[in-house]
Coordinates of C-alpha atoms and ligand atoms in Angstrom, one line a residue:
M89 CA 43.7 45.6 13.2
D90 CA 44.3 44.8 9.6
Y91 CA 41.0 42.9 8.9
E92 CA 42.2 42.1 5.4
K93 CA 45.1 40.2 6.7
L94 CA 43.1 38.5 9.4
A95 CA 40.7 37.3 6.8
E96 CA 43.5 35.9 4.6
L97 CA 45.0 34.2 7.7
L98 CA 41.7 32.5 8.5
F99 CA 40.5 31.6 5.1
P100 CA 43.6 31.1 2.9
D101 CA 41.7 28.6 0.7
V102 CA 38.8 30.7 -0.2
T103 CA 39.2 31.4 -3.9
K104 CA 35.9 33.0 -4.8
E105 CA 34.6 36.4 -4.1
P106 CA 31.1 37.1 -2.9
Q107 CA 30.4 38.7 -6.2
D108 CA 31.2 35.5 -7.9
Y109 CA 28.4 33.8 -6.0
E110 CA 26.1 36.6 -6.8
E111 CA 26.7 35.9 -10.4
I112 CA 26.5 32.1 -10.1
Y113 CA 23.1 32.5 -8.5
P114 CA 21.6 35.5 -10.2
P115 CA 18.1 36.9 -9.3
R116 CA 15.5 34.4 -10.6
E117 CA 13.6 35.4 -13.7
L118 CA 10.1 34.9 -12.5
P119 CA 6.8 36.6 -13.2
E120 CA 6.0 39.7 -11.1
G121 CA 4.9 38.7 -7.6
A122 CA 6.1 35.1 -7.9
K123 CA 7.2 33.6 -4.6
V124 CA 10.2 31.4 -4.0
T125 CA 9.8 29.2 -0.9
R126 CA 11.8 26.3 0.4
L127 CA 11.5 23.5 2.9
G128 CA 14.6 23.0 5.0
P129 CA 14.2 19.8 6.9
S130 CA 17.0 18.0 8.9
P131 CA 17.5 14.6 7.4
T132 CA 16.6 12.7 10.6
G133 CA 14.3 10.3 8.8
F134 CA 11.4 11.4 10.9
I135 CA 9.1 13.6 8.9
H136 CA 6.1 14.9 10.8
L137 CA 2.8 16.7 10.5
G138 CA 4.5 20.0 11.3
N139 CA 6.8 19.5 8.3
L140 CA 3.8 18.8 6.2
Y141 CA 1.9 21.8 7.5
G142 CA 4.9 24.1 6.8
A143 CA 5.5 22.4 3.4
F144 CA 1.9 23.0 2.5
V145 CA 2.2 26.7 3.1
D146 CA 5.3 26.8 1.1
E147 CA 3.8 24.9 -1.7
R148 CA 0.7 27.0 -1.9
L149 CA 2.5 30.3 -1.7
A150 CA 4.9 29.2 -4.5
H151 CA 2.5 27.5 -6.9
Q152 CA -0.3 29.9 -6.5
S153 CA 2.0 32.6 -7.7
D154 CA 3.8 30.7 -10.4
G155 CA 6.8 30.7 -8.3
V156 CA 9.3 28.0 -7.1
F157 CA 9.3 25.6 -4.2
F158 CA 12.5 23.9 -3.5
L159 CA 13.9 21.3 -1.0
R160 CA 17.1 22.1 0.9
I161 CA 18.6 19.6 3.2
E162 CA 19.7 21.2 6.5
D163 CA 22.3 18.7 7.7
T164 CA 24.7 21.0 9.5
D165 CA 24.0 19.0 12.7
D166 CA 25.7 15.8 11.4
K167 CA 24.8 13.6 14.4
R168 CA 21.2 13.5 13.2
Y169 CA 21.8 12.2 9.6
V170 CA 19.9 9.1 8.7
E171 CA 20.6 7.2 5.5
G172 CA 17.9 7.4 2.9
A173 CA 16.2 10.4 4.7
V174 CA 16.0 12.5 1.6
K175 CA 14.0 9.8 -0.2
I176 CA 11.7 9.5 2.8
I177 CA 11.2 13.3 2.9
I178 CA 10.4 13.5 -0.8
D179 CA 8.2 10.4 -0.9
S180 CA 6.2 11.3 2.1
L181 CA 5.4 14.8 0.9
K182 CA 4.7 13.5 -2.6
F183 CA 2.2 11.1 -1.1
F184 CA 0.3 14.1 0.2
G185 CA 0.4 15.9 -3.1
I186 CA 3.4 18.1 -2.4
Q187 CA 6.0 18.2 -5.1
F188 CA 9.2 20.2 -5.2
D189 CA 10.1 22.2 -8.3
E190 CA 13.9 21.9 -7.6
G191 CA 16.4 21.1 -5.0
A192 CA 17.8 18.0 -3.3
G193 CA 16.6 14.7 -4.7
A194 CA 17.1 11.1 -3.9
D195 CA 19.4 10.8 -7.0
G196 CA 21.0 14.2 -6.9
D197 CA 19.9 17.8 -7.3
T198 CA 17.7 19.5 -9.9
G199 CA 17.9 23.2 -10.3
A200 CA 20.4 26.0 -10.9
Y201 CA 20.7 27.3 -7.3
G202 CA 22.4 24.3 -5.7
D203 CA 24.1 22.5 -4.2
Y204 CA 21.0 22.1 -2.1
T205 CA 22.6 20.1 0.8
Q206 CA 24.1 22.4 3.4
S207 CA 27.0 20.0 4.2
H208 CA 28.2 20.4 0.6
R209 CA 28.3 24.2 0.7
G210 CA 31.4 24.7 2.9
P211 CA 33.2 26.9 0.4
V212 CA 30.1 29.2 0.0
Y213 CA 29.8 29.8 3.8
A214 CA 33.6 30.3 4.1
C215 CA 33.5 32.9 1.4
F216 CA 30.8 35.0 3.2
A217 CA 32.4 34.4 6.6
K218 CA 35.6 35.7 5.1
K219 CA 33.8 38.8 3.8
L220 CA 32.5 39.5 7.3
V221 CA 35.9 39.1 8.9
R222 CA 37.5 41.3 6.2
E223 CA 35.0 44.0 7.0
G224 CA 35.5 43.7 10.8
K225 CA 32.0 42.3 11.2
A226 CA 33.1 38.8 12.5
Y227 CA 36.1 37.5 14.3
P228 CA 37.7 34.3 15.5
C229 CA 37.0 33.3 18.9
F230 CA 39.3 30.9 20.8
L231 CA 37.3 30.6 24.1
T232 CA 37.3 27.1 25.5
E233 CA 34.2 25.4 27.0
E234 CA 35.5 26.1 30.5
E235 CA 36.1 29.8 29.8
I236 CA 32.5 30.1 28.4
T237 CA 31.2 28.3 31.5
A238 CA 33.1 30.7 33.7
I239 CA 31.8 33.8 31.8
R240 CA 28.3 32.3 32.2
A241 CA 28.8 31.8 36.0
E242 CA 29.9 35.4 36.3
Q243 CA 26.9 36.7 34.3
E244 CA 24.5 34.6 36.4
A245 CA 26.0 35.9 39.6
A246 CA 25.5 39.5 38.5
K247 CA 22.0 38.7 37.1
G248 CA 23.2 39.9 33.7
N249 CA 22.5 38.9 30.1
I250 CA 23.9 35.4 29.4
G251 CA 26.2 34.9 26.4
I252 CA 29.3 36.2 24.5
Y253 CA 28.9 40.0 23.8
G254 CA 30.7 43.3 24.5
D255 CA 33.1 43.0 27.4
F256 CA 32.3 39.3 27.7
A257 CA 33.8 38.7 24.3
P258 CA 37.5 38.9 24.9
C259 CA 38.5 37.7 21.5
R260 CA 37.0 40.7 19.9
N261 CA 40.2 42.5 21.0
L262 CA 42.9 40.0 20.0
T263 CA 45.7 41.5 17.9
L264 CA 46.6 40.0 14.6
E265 CA 49.8 38.6 16.3
E266 CA 47.7 37.0 19.0
V267 CA 45.4 35.4 16.6
E268 CA 48.4 34.2 14.5
A269 CA 50.0 32.7 17.7
N270 CA 46.8 30.9 18.6
L271 CA 46.5 29.5 15.0
V272 CA 50.1 28.3 15.1
A273 CA 49.5 26.7 18.5
G274 CA 46.6 24.9 16.8
K275 CA 44.0 26.3 19.2
P276 CA 40.5 25.5 18.0
Y277 CA 38.3 28.4 17.2
V278 CA 34.9 29.4 16.0
I279 CA 33.9 32.5 13.9
R280 CA 31.6 34.8 15.7
L281 CA 29.5 37.7 14.5
K282 CA 30.7 41.0 15.9
S283 CA 27.3 42.4 16.9
D284 CA 26.6 46.1 17.0
G285 CA 23.7 45.6 19.4
D286 CA 23.6 47.0 22.9
P287 CA 22.2 44.8 25.7
E288 CA 21.7 47.9 27.8
K289 CA 19.3 49.5 25.3
Q290 CA 16.8 46.7 24.6
D291 CA 13.9 49.1 25.3
D292 CA 15.2 52.0 23.4
P293 CA 13.1 52.5 20.2
A294 CA 16.3 53.2 18.2
H295 CA 17.6 49.8 19.1
R296 CA 14.5 47.8 18.3
I297 CA 13.8 46.1 15.0
H298 CA 10.7 46.0 13.1
V299 CA 10.0 43.1 10.8
Q300 CA 6.9 42.4 8.6
D301 CA 5.8 38.9 9.2
A302 CA 3.3 37.8 6.6
I303 CA 1.3 35.8 9.2
R304 CA 2.0 38.0 12.3
G305 CA 2.0 41.5 11.0
T306 CA 4.8 43.9 12.2
L307 CA 7.1 42.3 14.8
D308 CA 8.7 44.7 17.2
M309 CA 11.7 43.1 18.9
P310 CA 14.9 44.1 20.6
E311 CA 17.9 44.1 18.5
N312 CA 20.4 41.3 18.7
F313 CA 23.5 42.0 20.8
L314 CA 25.1 38.5 21.0
D315 CA 28.2 37.6 19.1
V316 CA 26.6 34.4 17.9
V317 CA 28.8 31.6 16.3
I318 CA 28.4 31.6 12.6
L319 CA 31.0 29.0 11.8
K320 CA 31.7 26.2 14.3
Q321 CA 35.1 24.8 15.1
T322 CA 34.6 22.3 12.2
G323 CA 34.0 25.1 9.8
I324 CA 30.3 24.0 9.5
P325 CA 27.9 26.9 9.8
T326 CA 25.3 27.3 12.4
Y327 CA 21.6 27.3 11.4
H328 CA 21.6 31.2 11.6
F329 CA 24.4 31.7 9.1
A330 CA 23.4 28.9 6.8
H331 CA 19.8 30.2 6.7
V332 CA 20.9 33.7 5.8
V333 CA 23.5 32.8 3.2
D334 CA 21.4 30.1 1.5
D335 CA 18.1 32.0 1.5
H336 CA 19.9 35.0 0.0
L337 CA 21.8 33.0 -2.7
M338 CA 18.9 30.7 -3.5
R339 CA 16.7 33.8 -3.9
T340 CA 14.1 32.7 -1.4
T341 CA 11.4 35.4 -1.1
H342 CA 9.4 33.8 1.6
V343 CA 10.8 32.0 4.6
V344 CA 8.1 29.8 6.1
R345 CA 9.2 28.2 9.3
G346 CA 8.0 27.4 12.8
A347 CA 7.3 30.0 15.5
E348 CA 10.2 28.4 17.5
W349 CA 12.5 30.4 15.3
L350 CA 11.0 33.8 16.3
P351 CA 13.4 34.4 19.2
S352 CA 16.4 34.1 16.9
L353 CA 15.0 36.4 14.2
P354 CA 17.0 39.4 15.5
I355 CA 20.2 37.5 14.9
H356 CA 19.0 36.8 11.3
V357 CA 18.1 40.5 10.8
E358 CA 21.6 41.5 11.9
L359 CA 23.3 39.0 9.7
F360 CA 21.3 40.1 6.7
Q361 CA 22.1 43.7 7.4
K362 CA 25.8 43.0 7.9
L363 CA 25.9 41.1 4.6
G364 CA 24.1 44.0 2.9
W365 CA 21.2 41.8 1.8
E366 CA 17.4 42.4 1.7
L367 CA 15.4 40.4 4.2
P368 CA 13.0 37.8 2.8
V369 CA 9.4 37.9 3.9
Y370 CA 9.1 35.9 7.1
C371 CA 6.1 33.7 7.8
H372 CA 6.4 32.2 11.2
T373 CA 3.7 29.5 11.5
A374 CA 1.9 28.6 14.6
Q375 CA 2.7 25.5 16.5
L376 CA 0.5 22.5 16.0
M377 CA -1.6 21.9 19.1
K378 CA -4.1 19.4 20.3
L379 CA -6.6 19.2 23.1
D380 CA -5.5 16.8 25.7
E381 CA -7.9 14.5 27.7
N382 CA -8.6 17.4 30.1
G383 CA -9.5 19.8 27.3
N384 CA -6.2 21.7 27.6
K385 CA -4.3 22.8 24.5
R386 CA -0.8 21.4 24.3
K387 CA 1.9 21.1 21.7
L388 CA 1.8 17.9 19.7
S389 CA 4.6 15.6 20.9
K390 CA 6.6 13.0 19.1
R391 CA 6.6 10.9 22.2
L392 CA 3.0 11.2 23.1
D393 CA 1.1 11.5 19.9
P394 CA 1.5 8.9 17.1
E395 CA -0.6 11.1 14.9
L396 CA 2.3 13.6 14.7
S397 CA 4.1 11.1 12.4
L398 CA 3.1 11.2 8.7
E399 CA 3.6 7.5 8.6
Y400 CA 0.5 7.2 10.8
Y401 CA -1.6 8.6 8.0
M402 CA 0.0 6.5 5.4
R403 CA -0.4 3.3 7.3
D404 CA -4.1 4.0 8.2
G405 CA -4.6 5.1 4.7
Y406 CA -5.9 8.6 4.9
H407 CA -6.6 10.0 1.5
P408 CA -4.0 12.7 0.6
L409 CA -6.9 15.0 -0.6
A410 CA -8.5 14.6 2.8
I411 CA -5.3 15.6 4.5
R412 CA -4.8 18.5 2.2
E413 CA -8.3 19.7 2.6
Y414 CA -8.1 19.4 6.4
L415 CA -4.9 21.3 6.6
L416 CA -6.6 24.1 4.6
T417 CA -9.4 24.2 7.2
I418 CA -6.7 24.8 10.0
L419 CA -4.6 27.0 7.9
N420 CA -7.1 29.5 6.6
S421 CA -10.2 30.2 8.6
D422 CA -12.3 31.1 5.6
F423 CA -11.7 27.9 3.8
E424 CA -14.8 26.1 5.1
E425 CA -16.9 28.8 4.0
W426 CA -15.3 28.8 0.5
R427 CA -15.8 25.0 0.4
M428 CA -19.5 25.4 1.1
A429 CA -19.8 27.8 -1.7
N430 CA -17.7 25.7 -4.0
P431 CA -18.4 22.1 -3.1
E432 CA -17.0 20.6 -6.3
A433 CA -14.0 22.8 -7.0
P434 CA -10.5 21.4 -6.6
A435 CA -9.0 22.6 -3.2
D436 CA -6.1 24.2 -5.1
D437 CA -8.6 26.9 -6.4
F438 CA -8.9 28.3 -3.0
P439 CA -7.1 31.6 -2.6
F440 CA -4.7 30.7 0.1
A441 CA -2.9 33.5 1.9
A442 CA -0.4 33.7 4.7
E443 CA -2.2 36.7 6.0
K444 CA -5.2 34.6 6.8
M445 CA -3.3 32.2 8.9
S446 CA -3.8 32.1 12.7
N447 CA -0.7 33.1 14.7
S448 CA -1.8 31.4 17.9
G449 CA -1.6 27.6 18.0
A450 CA -3.2 25.7 15.2
L451 CA -5.5 23.1 16.7
F452 CA -5.1 19.7 15.3
D453 CA -8.2 17.6 15.8
L454 CA -8.5 14.0 14.5
N455 CA -12.3 14.0 14.7
K456 CA -12.4 17.0 12.5
L457 CA -10.1 15.4 10.0
H458 CA -12.4 12.4 10.0
D459 CA -15.4 14.7 9.1
V460 CA -13.5 16.4 6.4
S461 CA -12.4 13.0 5.1
K462 CA -15.9 11.8 4.9
D463 CA -16.9 14.6 2.6
V464 CA -13.8 14.3 0.5
L465 CA -14.2 10.6 0.0
L466 CA -17.9 11.1 -0.9
R467 CA -16.8 13.3 -3.8
L468 CA -14.4 10.6 -5.0
P469 CA -15.8 8.1 -7.7
A470 CA -15.7 4.4 -6.7
E471 CA -12.9 3.6 -9.3
K472 CA -10.7 6.3 -7.8
L473 CA -11.3 5.1 -4.4
I474 CA -10.4 1.5 -5.4
A475 CA -7.1 2.8 -7.0
F476 CA -6.4 4.6 -3.7
L477 CA -7.2 1.5 -1.6
E478 CA -4.9 -0.6 -3.9
D479 CA -2.0 1.9 -3.4
W480 CA -2.6 1.8 0.3
A481 CA -2.5 -2.0 0.4
A482 CA 0.7 -2.0 -1.7
Y483 CA 2.3 0.5 0.6
C484 CA 1.3 -1.5 3.7
E485 CA 2.7 -4.7 2.1
E486 CA 5.9 -3.1 1.0
T487 CA 6.7 -1.3 4.3
G488 CA 5.6 -4.2 6.4
A489 CA 3.0 -2.2 8.3
P490 CA 2.6 -3.9 11.7
D491 CA -1.1 -4.8 11.6
W492 CA -1.3 -5.4 7.9
D493 CA -3.4 -8.4 6.9
P494 CA -2.6 -9.8 3.4
A495 CA -6.1 -11.3 3.3
V496 CA -7.3 -7.7 2.7
K497 CA -6.1 -8.1 -1.0
A498 CA -9.2 -10.3 -1.5
I499 CA -11.3 -7.2 -1.8
F500 CA -9.6 -6.2 -5.1
A501 CA -10.5 -9.5 -6.8
D502 CA -13.7 -8.2 -8.4
H503 CA -13.7 -4.4 -9.0
A504 CA -17.3 -4.3 -10.1
Y505 CA -18.3 -6.0 -6.9
L506 CA -16.2 -3.6 -4.8
S507 CA -17.6 -0.6 -6.6
R508 CA -21.1 -1.5 -5.7
I509 CA -20.0 -2.1 -2.1
L510 CA -18.2 1.3 -1.8
D511 CA -21.1 3.1 -3.6
L512 CA -23.7 1.7 -1.2
G513 CA -25.8 4.7 -0.1
R514 CA -23.4 7.2 -1.4
H515 CA -25.6 8.5 -4.1
D516 CA -28.8 8.8 -2.0
A517 CA -30.4 12.1 -1.6
K518 CA -28.9 12.2 1.9
P519 CA -25.8 10.2 1.2
R520 CA -24.2 7.9 3.7
K521 CA -20.8 9.0 4.9
D522 CA -19.5 5.7 6.2
L523 CA -16.0 5.9 4.6
V524 CA -13.3 7.7 6.4
Y525 CA -9.9 6.1 5.8
A526 CA -8.6 2.9 4.2
K527 CA -8.1 0.8 7.2
Q528 CA -11.6 1.8 8.6
I529 CA -13.1 1.2 5.1
V530 CA -11.8 -2.4 5.0
A531 CA -13.1 -3.1 8.4
F532 CA -16.4 -1.5 7.4
I533 CA -17.0 -3.5 4.3
S534 CA -15.3 -6.7 5.6
Y535 CA -18.5 -8.7 5.8
F536 CA -18.9 -8.7 2.1
F537 CA -15.8 -11.1 1.9
D538 CA -15.8 -14.5 3.3
G539 CA -12.1 -14.3 4.1
L540 CA -12.5 -11.1 6.2
F541 CA -15.9 -11.7 7.7
T542 CA -16.1 -12.0 11.5
R543 CA -19.1 -12.1 13.8
E544 CA -18.7 -9.0 16.0
D545 CA -22.0 -8.5 17.7
D546 CA -24.3 -10.8 19.8
Y547 CA -28.0 -11.2 19.0
P548 CA -30.1 -8.5 20.6
A549 CA -31.0 -9.0 24.2
E550 CA -34.7 -8.3 23.5
V551 CA -34.9 -11.6 21.4
P552 CA -34.9 -14.7 23.6
A553 CA -32.2 -17.2 22.5
E554 CA -34.9 -19.8 21.5
D555 CA -36.4 -17.3 19.0
V556 CA -33.2 -16.9 17.0
A557 CA -33.4 -20.2 15.2
P558 CA -37.1 -19.9 14.3
I559 CA -36.5 -16.3 13.0
L560 CA -33.6 -17.4 10.7
E561 CA -35.3 -20.6 9.6
S562 CA -38.5 -18.8 8.5
Y563 CA -36.5 -16.1 6.9
L564 CA -34.4 -18.6 4.9
A565 CA -37.5 -20.6 4.0
G566 CA -39.3 -17.6 2.6
Y567 CA -36.3 -15.9 1.1
D568 CA -36.7 -14.9 -2.5
H569 CA -33.8 -13.0 -3.9
A570 CA -36.1 -11.4 -6.5
D571 CA -38.3 -9.7 -3.9
D572 CA -38.2 -6.0 -4.0
Q573 CA -37.6 -4.1 -0.9
S574 CA -41.2 -3.8 0.3
A575 CA -42.1 -7.4 -0.4
W576 CA -38.9 -8.4 1.5
F577 CA -39.8 -6.3 4.5
D578 CA -43.4 -7.6 4.5
K579 CA -42.0 -11.0 5.0
I580 CA -39.9 -9.9 8.0
R581 CA -43.0 -8.2 9.5
A582 CA -44.9 -11.5 9.1
I583 CA -42.2 -13.4 10.9
A584 CA -42.1 -10.8 13.7
T585 CA -45.9 -10.8 14.3
G586 CA -46.0 -14.6 14.0
L587 CA -43.6 -14.9 16.8
G588 CA -45.1 -12.3 19.1
Y589 CA -43.2 -9.2 18.1
A590 CA -44.9 -5.9 17.2
A591 CA -45.0 -5.1 13.5
K592 CA -44.0 -1.5 14.3
P593 CA -41.6 -0.1 16.9
K594 CA -44.2 2.4 18.1
D595 CA -46.8 -0.3 18.8
F596 CA -44.2 -1.9 21.1
K597 CA -43.5 1.3 22.8
K598 CA -47.2 1.9 23.5
H599 CA -47.9 -1.6 24.8
P600 CA -44.6 -3.2 25.8
E601 CA -46.5 -5.7 27.9
E602 CA -48.2 -7.2 24.8
Y603 CA -45.0 -8.0 22.8
K604 CA -41.6 -9.6 23.2
G605 CA -40.1 -6.8 21.1
H606 CA -40.7 -5.3 17.7
V607 CA -39.9 -5.9 14.1
G608 CA -36.5 -4.0 14.4
H609 CA -35.3 -6.6 16.9
V610 CA -36.2 -9.4 14.5
S611 CA -34.4 -7.7 11.6
T612 CA -31.4 -7.2 13.8
V613 CA -31.2 -11.0 14.2
I614 CA -31.1 -11.3 10.4
R615 CA -28.6 -8.5 10.2
I616 CA -26.2 -10.2 12.7
A617 CA -26.7 -13.5 10.9
L618 CA -25.7 -12.0 7.6
M619 CA -23.1 -9.3 8.6
G620 CA -22.0 -10.3 12.1
R621 CA -22.9 -6.8 13.3
A622 CA -25.8 -4.9 14.7
Q623 CA -25.2 -1.7 12.6
S624 CA -24.9 -1.7 8.9
P625 CA -26.5 0.0 5.8
D626 CA -29.7 -1.3 4.5
V627 CA -30.0 -5.1 4.7
W628 CA -32.0 -5.6 1.5
T629 CA -29.4 -3.6 -0.5
I630 CA -26.6 -5.5 1.1
Q631 CA -28.1 -8.8 0.1
Q632 CA -28.5 -7.6 -3.5
I633 CA -24.9 -6.8 -3.6
M634 CA -23.8 -10.0 -1.9
G635 CA -25.9 -12.1 -4.1
E636 CA -28.2 -15.0 -3.4
E637 CA -25.6 -17.6 -2.7
M638 CA -23.7 -15.7 -0.1
T639 CA -26.9 -14.6 1.6
R640 CA -28.3 -18.1 1.9
R641 CA -24.9 -19.5 3.0
R642 CA -24.5 -16.8 5.7
L643 CA -27.9 -17.6 7.1
Q644 CA -27.2 -21.3 7.0
E645 CA -23.9 -20.8 8.8
A646 CA -25.5 -18.6 11.4
L647 CA -28.1 -21.4 12.1
A648 CA -25.4 -24.0 12.2
A649 CA -23.4 -21.9 14.8
L650 CA -26.3 -21.7 17.2
Ligands
LIG918 N1 16.3 23.0 9.5 C1 15.3 23.8 10.2 C2 14.4 22.8 11.0 O1 14.4 21.7 10.7 C3 14.5 24.6 9.2 C4 14.1 25.9 9.7 C5 13.7 26.8 8.5 O2 12.9 26.5 7.7 O3 14.4 27.8 8.4 O4 13.7 23.3 11.8

């Protein structure tokens, strides 16, 4: 076979030589050890936690080494394209503090290694497919769907390996004349890799491949033997081919991708070899798992788990720093130890390493995220927290978040007031950790705002209904906004004992028959009248923040509602 002629026949329009592309995309001039990483999402419009998790690894590896992190749009599966998806990807990742240095952008590309959208790179893939054909390493395959199905049936019956390879790849042996005749007849065809692998020798050490994975160590796998498709009938490359060509030409040093790609690694290794290129360092990340109701680990699913979507975190208003910090705890097991030793340091100072990542499923736990978030928010000054809440509110309003209540904006009317509210108990020796995420924060502080205030809890069962009014009336009558905390509490104690409640909980515990209840029950009545809930930070402090007018008014309203 004259492969040179075959290549010209198949790719008459390819004008560039592989060497031209090597020159257009020269090795990057970066400091020694700098890593080049990329995120290659499909533009489906759905960007999920798994993307963020991978992107975070990419971003850390690149930016920690003064390297480059770029965005490549992998749209070779055109059925999945959603308008505006690039903007969604960029904006969502930006929200979580992940910025690309180059690549596809909502308004075009930046960087010298583009085009960064795979569907725009047809001529590049054609050039390298042509090179493989010219060297006898790839060939046109005219098999129809029916013929492939028949081959499969035959293989299944013989319990053999499934796929197009060796003797099951009849088009390997077509003559130039036969190919020409097929082309003239307009028969559709794909370009397949002509694999050198041998399905009979999968256990033979000489036929195994060894790949260093930065997360998993040395991978020992059987070589590829399949004549995989590299260009589809449309001329569009498969993932396999696009990955190899793009990551070589874009000079990617580290390919971070999900473990679902591990089984096809042997294909990629053979493609890199056949093209004469060096392998990048692979980093196959663990799947994100969660514990189900029965305590079993399972993969996070788009259908079952709303928390897989990044929108979930944006709508509920998780602080990006909390998400970053949490991802670090699941990405590198020594992060928490580092955080304890460096409580104030920016998370980016943590020496992140692919080698420290777990290769079994990474467990995603919302409760743990909440714990991390509490600590992160505690380190955030009130004014920063306010700016964050304002951004969150604007986001909810702009995107029409389903349960968004515009009345929430009232909290921003007086920043000094809101600061005092947010700081309540945050600077104590043992600080309160009430604040978790924006939506929860708004609900938590809602009673400070008349427009958001609702009565959530009933008066305590220990207090007979006929005692509520006397408690509130005496409290209101004796209320002096200038009282310090101990004078204030003495008054409550006096009300309690006057009505037959123990002055101290322990007295009540010792002699329950002597009292109706204790001072705690009485102050809960006051708490509910003021805040509408049985649990809250310190009542005296809350009253000081609310001010005298609101305090008195709430008590009067509670009395009127009895
Ligand atoms: N487009 C692939 C995906 O969405 C990217 C895999 C890779 O990073 O190589 O899964």
